N, CA, C and O atoms as a DFTB+ gen file, in Angstrom:
420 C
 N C O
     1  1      -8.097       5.463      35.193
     2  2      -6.662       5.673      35.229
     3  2      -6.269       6.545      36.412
     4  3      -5.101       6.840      36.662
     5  1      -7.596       7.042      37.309
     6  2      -7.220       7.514      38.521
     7  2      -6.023       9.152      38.236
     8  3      -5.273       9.810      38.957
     9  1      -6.365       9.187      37.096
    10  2      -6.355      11.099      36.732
    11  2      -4.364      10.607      36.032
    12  3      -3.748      11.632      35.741
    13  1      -3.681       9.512      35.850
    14  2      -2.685       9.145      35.413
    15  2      -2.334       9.951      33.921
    16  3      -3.316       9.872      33.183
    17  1      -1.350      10.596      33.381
    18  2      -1.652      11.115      31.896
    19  2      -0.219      10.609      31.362
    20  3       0.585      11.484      31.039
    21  1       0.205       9.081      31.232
    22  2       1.111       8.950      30.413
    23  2       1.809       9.268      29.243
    24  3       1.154       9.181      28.204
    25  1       3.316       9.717      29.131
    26  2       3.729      10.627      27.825
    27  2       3.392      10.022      26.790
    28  3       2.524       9.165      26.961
    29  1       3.810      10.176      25.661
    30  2       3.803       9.848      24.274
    31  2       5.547       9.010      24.385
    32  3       5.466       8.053      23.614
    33  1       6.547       9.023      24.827
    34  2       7.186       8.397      24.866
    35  2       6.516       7.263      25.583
    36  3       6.097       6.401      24.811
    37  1       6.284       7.014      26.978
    38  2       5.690       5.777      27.623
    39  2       4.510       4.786      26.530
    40  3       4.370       3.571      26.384
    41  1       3.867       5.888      25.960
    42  2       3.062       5.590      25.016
    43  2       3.982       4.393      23.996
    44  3       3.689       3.205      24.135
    45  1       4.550       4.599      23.477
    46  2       5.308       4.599      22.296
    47  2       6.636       3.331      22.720
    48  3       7.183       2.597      21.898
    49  1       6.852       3.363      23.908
    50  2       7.808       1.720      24.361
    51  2       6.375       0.954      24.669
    52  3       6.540      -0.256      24.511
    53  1       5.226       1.226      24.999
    54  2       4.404       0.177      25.340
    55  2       3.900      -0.747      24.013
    56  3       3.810      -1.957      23.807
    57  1       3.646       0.355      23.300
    58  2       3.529      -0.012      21.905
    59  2       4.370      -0.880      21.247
    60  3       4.005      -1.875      20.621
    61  1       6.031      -0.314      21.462
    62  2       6.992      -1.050      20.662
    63  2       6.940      -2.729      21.510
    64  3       6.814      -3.905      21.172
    65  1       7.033      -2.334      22.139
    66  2       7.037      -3.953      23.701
    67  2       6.059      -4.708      23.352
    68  3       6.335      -5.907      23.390
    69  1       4.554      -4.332      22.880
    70  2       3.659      -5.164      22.119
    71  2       2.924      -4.978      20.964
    72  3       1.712      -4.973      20.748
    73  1       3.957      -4.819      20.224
    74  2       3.350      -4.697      19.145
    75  2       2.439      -5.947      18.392
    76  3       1.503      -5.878      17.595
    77  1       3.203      -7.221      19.061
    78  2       2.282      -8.495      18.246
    79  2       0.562      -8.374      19.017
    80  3      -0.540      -8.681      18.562
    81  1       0.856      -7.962      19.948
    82  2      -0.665      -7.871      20.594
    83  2      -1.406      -7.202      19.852
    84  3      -2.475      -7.295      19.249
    85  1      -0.526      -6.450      20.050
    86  2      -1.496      -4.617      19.447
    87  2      -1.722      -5.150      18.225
    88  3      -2.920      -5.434      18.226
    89  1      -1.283      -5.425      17.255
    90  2      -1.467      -5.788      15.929
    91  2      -2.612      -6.558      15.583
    92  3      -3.380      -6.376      14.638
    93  1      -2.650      -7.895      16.913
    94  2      -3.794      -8.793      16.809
    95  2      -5.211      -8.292      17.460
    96  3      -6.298      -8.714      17.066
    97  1      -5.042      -7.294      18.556
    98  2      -6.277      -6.380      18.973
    99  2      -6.962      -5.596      17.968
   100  3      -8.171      -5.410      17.832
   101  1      -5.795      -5.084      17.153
   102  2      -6.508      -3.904      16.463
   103  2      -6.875      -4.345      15.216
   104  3      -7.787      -3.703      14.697
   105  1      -6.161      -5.784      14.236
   106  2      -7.202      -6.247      13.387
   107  2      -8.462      -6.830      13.884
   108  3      -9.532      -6.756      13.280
   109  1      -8.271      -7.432      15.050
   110  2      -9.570      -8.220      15.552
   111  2     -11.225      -7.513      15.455
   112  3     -12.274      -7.900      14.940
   113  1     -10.719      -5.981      16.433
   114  2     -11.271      -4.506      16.431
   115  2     -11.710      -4.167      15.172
   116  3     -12.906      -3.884      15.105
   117  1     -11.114      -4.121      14.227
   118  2     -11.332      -3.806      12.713
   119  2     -12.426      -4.534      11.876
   120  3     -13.328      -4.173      11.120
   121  1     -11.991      -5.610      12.302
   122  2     -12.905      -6.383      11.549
   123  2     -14.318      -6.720      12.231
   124  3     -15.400      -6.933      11.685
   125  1     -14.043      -6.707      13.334
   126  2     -15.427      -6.897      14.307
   127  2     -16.272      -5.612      13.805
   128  3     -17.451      -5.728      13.469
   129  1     -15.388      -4.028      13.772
   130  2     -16.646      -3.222      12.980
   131  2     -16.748      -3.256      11.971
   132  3     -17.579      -2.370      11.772
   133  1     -16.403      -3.821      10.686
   134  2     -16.903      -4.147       9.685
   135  2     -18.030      -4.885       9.586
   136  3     -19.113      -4.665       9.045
   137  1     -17.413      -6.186      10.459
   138  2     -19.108      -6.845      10.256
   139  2     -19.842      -6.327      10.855
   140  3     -20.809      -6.303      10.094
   141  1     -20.233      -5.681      12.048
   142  2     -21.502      -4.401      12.681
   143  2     -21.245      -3.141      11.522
   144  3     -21.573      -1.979      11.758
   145  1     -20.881      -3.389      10.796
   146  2     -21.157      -2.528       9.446
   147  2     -20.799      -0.942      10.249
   148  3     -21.297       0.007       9.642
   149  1     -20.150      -0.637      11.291
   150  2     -19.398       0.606      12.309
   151  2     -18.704       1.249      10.913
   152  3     -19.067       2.362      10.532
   153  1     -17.914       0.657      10.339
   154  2     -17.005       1.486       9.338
   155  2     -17.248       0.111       8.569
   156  3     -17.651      -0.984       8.961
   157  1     -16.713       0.753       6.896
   158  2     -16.559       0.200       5.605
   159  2     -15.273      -0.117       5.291
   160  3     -14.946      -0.280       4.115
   161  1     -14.449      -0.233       6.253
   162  2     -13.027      -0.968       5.834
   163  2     -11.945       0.202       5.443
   164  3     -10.731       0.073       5.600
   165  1     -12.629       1.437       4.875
   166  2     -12.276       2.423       4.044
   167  2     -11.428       4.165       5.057
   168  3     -10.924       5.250       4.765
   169  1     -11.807       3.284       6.368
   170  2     -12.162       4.533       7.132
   171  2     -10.117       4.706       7.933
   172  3      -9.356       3.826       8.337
   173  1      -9.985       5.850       7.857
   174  2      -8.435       6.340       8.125
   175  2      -9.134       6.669      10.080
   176  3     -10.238       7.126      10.378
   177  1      -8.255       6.327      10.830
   178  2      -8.828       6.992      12.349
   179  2      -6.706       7.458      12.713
   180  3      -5.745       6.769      12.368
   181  1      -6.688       8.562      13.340
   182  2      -5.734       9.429      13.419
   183  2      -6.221      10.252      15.156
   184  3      -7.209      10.934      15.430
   185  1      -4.963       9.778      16.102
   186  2      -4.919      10.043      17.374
   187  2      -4.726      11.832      16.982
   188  3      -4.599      12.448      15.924
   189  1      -4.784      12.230      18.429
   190  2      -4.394      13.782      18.479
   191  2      -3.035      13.977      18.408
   192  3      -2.654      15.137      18.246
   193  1      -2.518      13.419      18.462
   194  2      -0.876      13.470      18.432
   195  2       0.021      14.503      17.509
   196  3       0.081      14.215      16.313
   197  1       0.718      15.673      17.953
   198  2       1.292      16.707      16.921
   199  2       2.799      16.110      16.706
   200  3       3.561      15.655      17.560
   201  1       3.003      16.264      15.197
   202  2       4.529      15.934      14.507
   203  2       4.685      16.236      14.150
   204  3       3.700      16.921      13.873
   205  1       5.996      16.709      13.162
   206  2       6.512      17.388      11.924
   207  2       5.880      16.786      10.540
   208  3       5.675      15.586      10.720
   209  1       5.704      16.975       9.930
   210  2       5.600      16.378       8.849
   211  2       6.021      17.186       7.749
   212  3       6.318      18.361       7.964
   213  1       6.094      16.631       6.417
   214  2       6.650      17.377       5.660
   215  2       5.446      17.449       4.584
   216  3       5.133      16.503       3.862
   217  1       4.827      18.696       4.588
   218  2       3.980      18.842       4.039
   219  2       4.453      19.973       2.534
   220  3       3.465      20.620       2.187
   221  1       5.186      20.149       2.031
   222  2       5.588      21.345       1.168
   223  2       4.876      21.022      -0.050
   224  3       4.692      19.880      -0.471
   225  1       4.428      22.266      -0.676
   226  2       3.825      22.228      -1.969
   227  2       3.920      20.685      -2.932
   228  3       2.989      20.044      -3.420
   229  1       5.221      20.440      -2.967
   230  2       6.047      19.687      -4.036
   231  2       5.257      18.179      -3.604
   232  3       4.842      17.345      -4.410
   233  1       5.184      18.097      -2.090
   234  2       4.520      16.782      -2.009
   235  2       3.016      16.816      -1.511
   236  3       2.641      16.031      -0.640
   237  1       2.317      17.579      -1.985
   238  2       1.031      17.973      -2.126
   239  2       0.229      16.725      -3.609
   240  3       0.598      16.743      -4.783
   241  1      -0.866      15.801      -3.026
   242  2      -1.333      15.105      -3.952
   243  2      -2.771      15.859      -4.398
   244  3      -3.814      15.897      -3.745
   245  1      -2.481      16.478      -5.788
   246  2      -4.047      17.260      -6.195
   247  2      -4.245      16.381      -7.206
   248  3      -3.418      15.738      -7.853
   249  1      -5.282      16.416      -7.267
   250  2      -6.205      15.622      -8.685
   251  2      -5.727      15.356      -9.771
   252  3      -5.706      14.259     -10.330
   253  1      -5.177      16.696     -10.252
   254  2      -4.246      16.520     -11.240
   255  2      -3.409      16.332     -11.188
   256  3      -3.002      16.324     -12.350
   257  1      -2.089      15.964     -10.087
   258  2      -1.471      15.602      -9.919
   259  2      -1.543      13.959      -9.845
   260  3      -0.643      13.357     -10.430
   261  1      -2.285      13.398      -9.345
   262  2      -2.849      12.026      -9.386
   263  2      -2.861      11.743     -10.722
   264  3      -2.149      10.934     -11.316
   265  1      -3.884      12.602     -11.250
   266  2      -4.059      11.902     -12.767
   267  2      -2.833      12.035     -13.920
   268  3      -2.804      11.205     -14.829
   269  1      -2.228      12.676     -13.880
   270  2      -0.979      12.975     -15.033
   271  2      -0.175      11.837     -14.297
   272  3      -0.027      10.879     -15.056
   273  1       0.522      11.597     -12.767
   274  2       0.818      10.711     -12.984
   275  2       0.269       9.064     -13.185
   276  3       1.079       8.154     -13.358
   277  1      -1.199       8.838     -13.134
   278  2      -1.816       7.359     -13.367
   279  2      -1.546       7.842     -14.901
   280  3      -1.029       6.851     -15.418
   281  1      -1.629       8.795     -15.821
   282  2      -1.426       8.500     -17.240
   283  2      -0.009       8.169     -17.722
   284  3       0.303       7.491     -18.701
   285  1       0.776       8.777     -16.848
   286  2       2.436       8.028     -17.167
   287  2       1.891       6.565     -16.851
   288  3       1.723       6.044     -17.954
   289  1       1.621       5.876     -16.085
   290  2       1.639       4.874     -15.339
   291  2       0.778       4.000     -16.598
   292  3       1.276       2.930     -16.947
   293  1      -0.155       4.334     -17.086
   294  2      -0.460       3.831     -18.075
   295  2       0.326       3.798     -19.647
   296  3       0.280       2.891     -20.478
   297  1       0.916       4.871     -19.711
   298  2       1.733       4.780     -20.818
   299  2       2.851       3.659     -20.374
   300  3       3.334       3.025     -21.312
   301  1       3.172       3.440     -19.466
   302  2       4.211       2.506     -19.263
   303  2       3.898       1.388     -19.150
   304  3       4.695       0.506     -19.468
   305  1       2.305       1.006     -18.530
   306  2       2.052      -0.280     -18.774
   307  2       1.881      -0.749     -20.159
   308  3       1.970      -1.942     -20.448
   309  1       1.635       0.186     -21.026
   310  2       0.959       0.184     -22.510
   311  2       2.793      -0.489     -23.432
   312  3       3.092      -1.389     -24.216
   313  1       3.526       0.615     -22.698
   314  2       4.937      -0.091     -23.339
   315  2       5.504      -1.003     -22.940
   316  3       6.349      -1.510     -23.678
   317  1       5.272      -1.541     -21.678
   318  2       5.843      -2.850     -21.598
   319  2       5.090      -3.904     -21.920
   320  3       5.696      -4.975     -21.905
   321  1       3.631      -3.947     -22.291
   322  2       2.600      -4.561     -22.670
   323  2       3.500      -4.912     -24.662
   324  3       3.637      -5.938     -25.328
   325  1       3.735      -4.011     -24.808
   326  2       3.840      -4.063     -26.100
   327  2       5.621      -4.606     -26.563
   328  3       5.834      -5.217     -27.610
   329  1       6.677      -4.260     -25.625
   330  2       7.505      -4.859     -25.249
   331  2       7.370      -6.685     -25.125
   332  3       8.089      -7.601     -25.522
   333  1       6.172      -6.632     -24.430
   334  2       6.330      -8.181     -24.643
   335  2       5.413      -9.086     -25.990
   336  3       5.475     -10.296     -26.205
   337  1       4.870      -8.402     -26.492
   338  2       3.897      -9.003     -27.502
   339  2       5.354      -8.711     -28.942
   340  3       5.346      -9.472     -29.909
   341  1       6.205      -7.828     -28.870
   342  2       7.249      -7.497     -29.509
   343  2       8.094      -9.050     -29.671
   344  3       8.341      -9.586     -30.751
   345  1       8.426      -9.556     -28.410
   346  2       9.330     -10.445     -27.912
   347  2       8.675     -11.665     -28.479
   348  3       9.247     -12.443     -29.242
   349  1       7.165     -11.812     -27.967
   350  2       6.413     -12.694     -28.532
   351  2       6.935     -12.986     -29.882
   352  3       7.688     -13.909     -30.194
   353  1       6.231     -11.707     -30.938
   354  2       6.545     -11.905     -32.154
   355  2       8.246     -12.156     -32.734
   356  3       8.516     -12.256     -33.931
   357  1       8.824     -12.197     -32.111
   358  2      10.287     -12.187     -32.226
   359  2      10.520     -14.657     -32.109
   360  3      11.094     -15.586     -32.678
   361  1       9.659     -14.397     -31.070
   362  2       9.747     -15.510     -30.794
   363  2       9.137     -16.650     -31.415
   364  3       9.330     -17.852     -31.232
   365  1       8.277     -15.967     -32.275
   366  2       7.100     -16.331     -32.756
   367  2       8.368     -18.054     -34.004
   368  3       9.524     -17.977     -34.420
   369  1       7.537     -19.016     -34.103
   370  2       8.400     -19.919     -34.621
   371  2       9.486     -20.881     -34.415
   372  3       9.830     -21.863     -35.073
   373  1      10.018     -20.264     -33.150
   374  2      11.194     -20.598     -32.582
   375  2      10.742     -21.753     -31.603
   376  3       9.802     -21.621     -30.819
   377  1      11.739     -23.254     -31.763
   378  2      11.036     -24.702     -30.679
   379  2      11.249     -23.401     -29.318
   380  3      11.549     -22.208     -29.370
   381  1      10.972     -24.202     -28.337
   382  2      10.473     -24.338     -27.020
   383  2      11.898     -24.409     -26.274
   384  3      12.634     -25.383     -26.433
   385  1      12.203     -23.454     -25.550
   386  2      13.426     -24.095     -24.788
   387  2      13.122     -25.047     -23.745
   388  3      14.066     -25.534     -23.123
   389  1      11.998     -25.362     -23.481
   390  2      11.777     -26.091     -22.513
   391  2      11.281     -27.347     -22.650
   392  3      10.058     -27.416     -22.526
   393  1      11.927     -28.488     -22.895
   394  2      11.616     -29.966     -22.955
   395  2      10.646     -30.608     -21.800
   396  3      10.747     -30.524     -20.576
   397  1       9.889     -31.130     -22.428
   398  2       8.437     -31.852     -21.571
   399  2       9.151     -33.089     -21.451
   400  3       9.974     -33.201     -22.360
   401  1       9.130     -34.170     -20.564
   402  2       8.829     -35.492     -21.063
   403  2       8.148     -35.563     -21.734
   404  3       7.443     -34.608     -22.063
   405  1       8.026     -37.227     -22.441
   406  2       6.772     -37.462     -23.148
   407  2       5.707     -37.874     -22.627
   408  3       4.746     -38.087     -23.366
   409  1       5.605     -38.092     -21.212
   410  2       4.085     -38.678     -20.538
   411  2       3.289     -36.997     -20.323
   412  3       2.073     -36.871     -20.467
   413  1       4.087     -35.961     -20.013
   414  2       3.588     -34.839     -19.890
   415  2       3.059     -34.233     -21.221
   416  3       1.930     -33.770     -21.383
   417  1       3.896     -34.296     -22.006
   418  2       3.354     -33.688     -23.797
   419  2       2.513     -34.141     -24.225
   420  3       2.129     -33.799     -25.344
């Protein structure tokens, strides 16, 4: 690059200008180290680049924070699970709103 140190803005229109490229380089890239087994698919890669972010307590993900909410998340699948077996039984007896022909039935 002959000692060149382009901004993070220049950075960042080159990017926007090709993004269909970039998109198709960098899955291509991805997957090429998967199969040389380089990374497991699993792997996060993060430039040096400094930003704001909003890091405050409140949006802090701890363990337990994870897990209390996957147990809401399960209580809710558990009630709409049961919501529909409800409906089921509601339904239970009732014809078919939906007419077959007779070559299909």
């Amino acid at each position: 690059m002959a000692g060149l140190k382009p901004g993070h803005k220049t950075i960042a229109e080159f990017r926007r200008k090709n993004k269909g490229a970039l998109k198709k380089a960098l899955g291509l890239c991805a997957g090429l180290c998967v199969k040389l087994k380089l990374i497991e698919g699993n792997t996060l890669f993060a430039d040096g680049a400094k930003m704001r972010a909003n890091a405050s307590i409140g949006r802090t993900w701890t363990k337990k924070r994870c897990r209390r909410l996957l147990k809401n998340i399960d209580r809710r699948i558990e009630s709409i699970l049961a919501e529909c077996e409800s409906a089921d039984d509601e339904e239970a007896g009732s014809p078919s709103l939906v007419k077959l022909r007779a070559g299909l039935a």
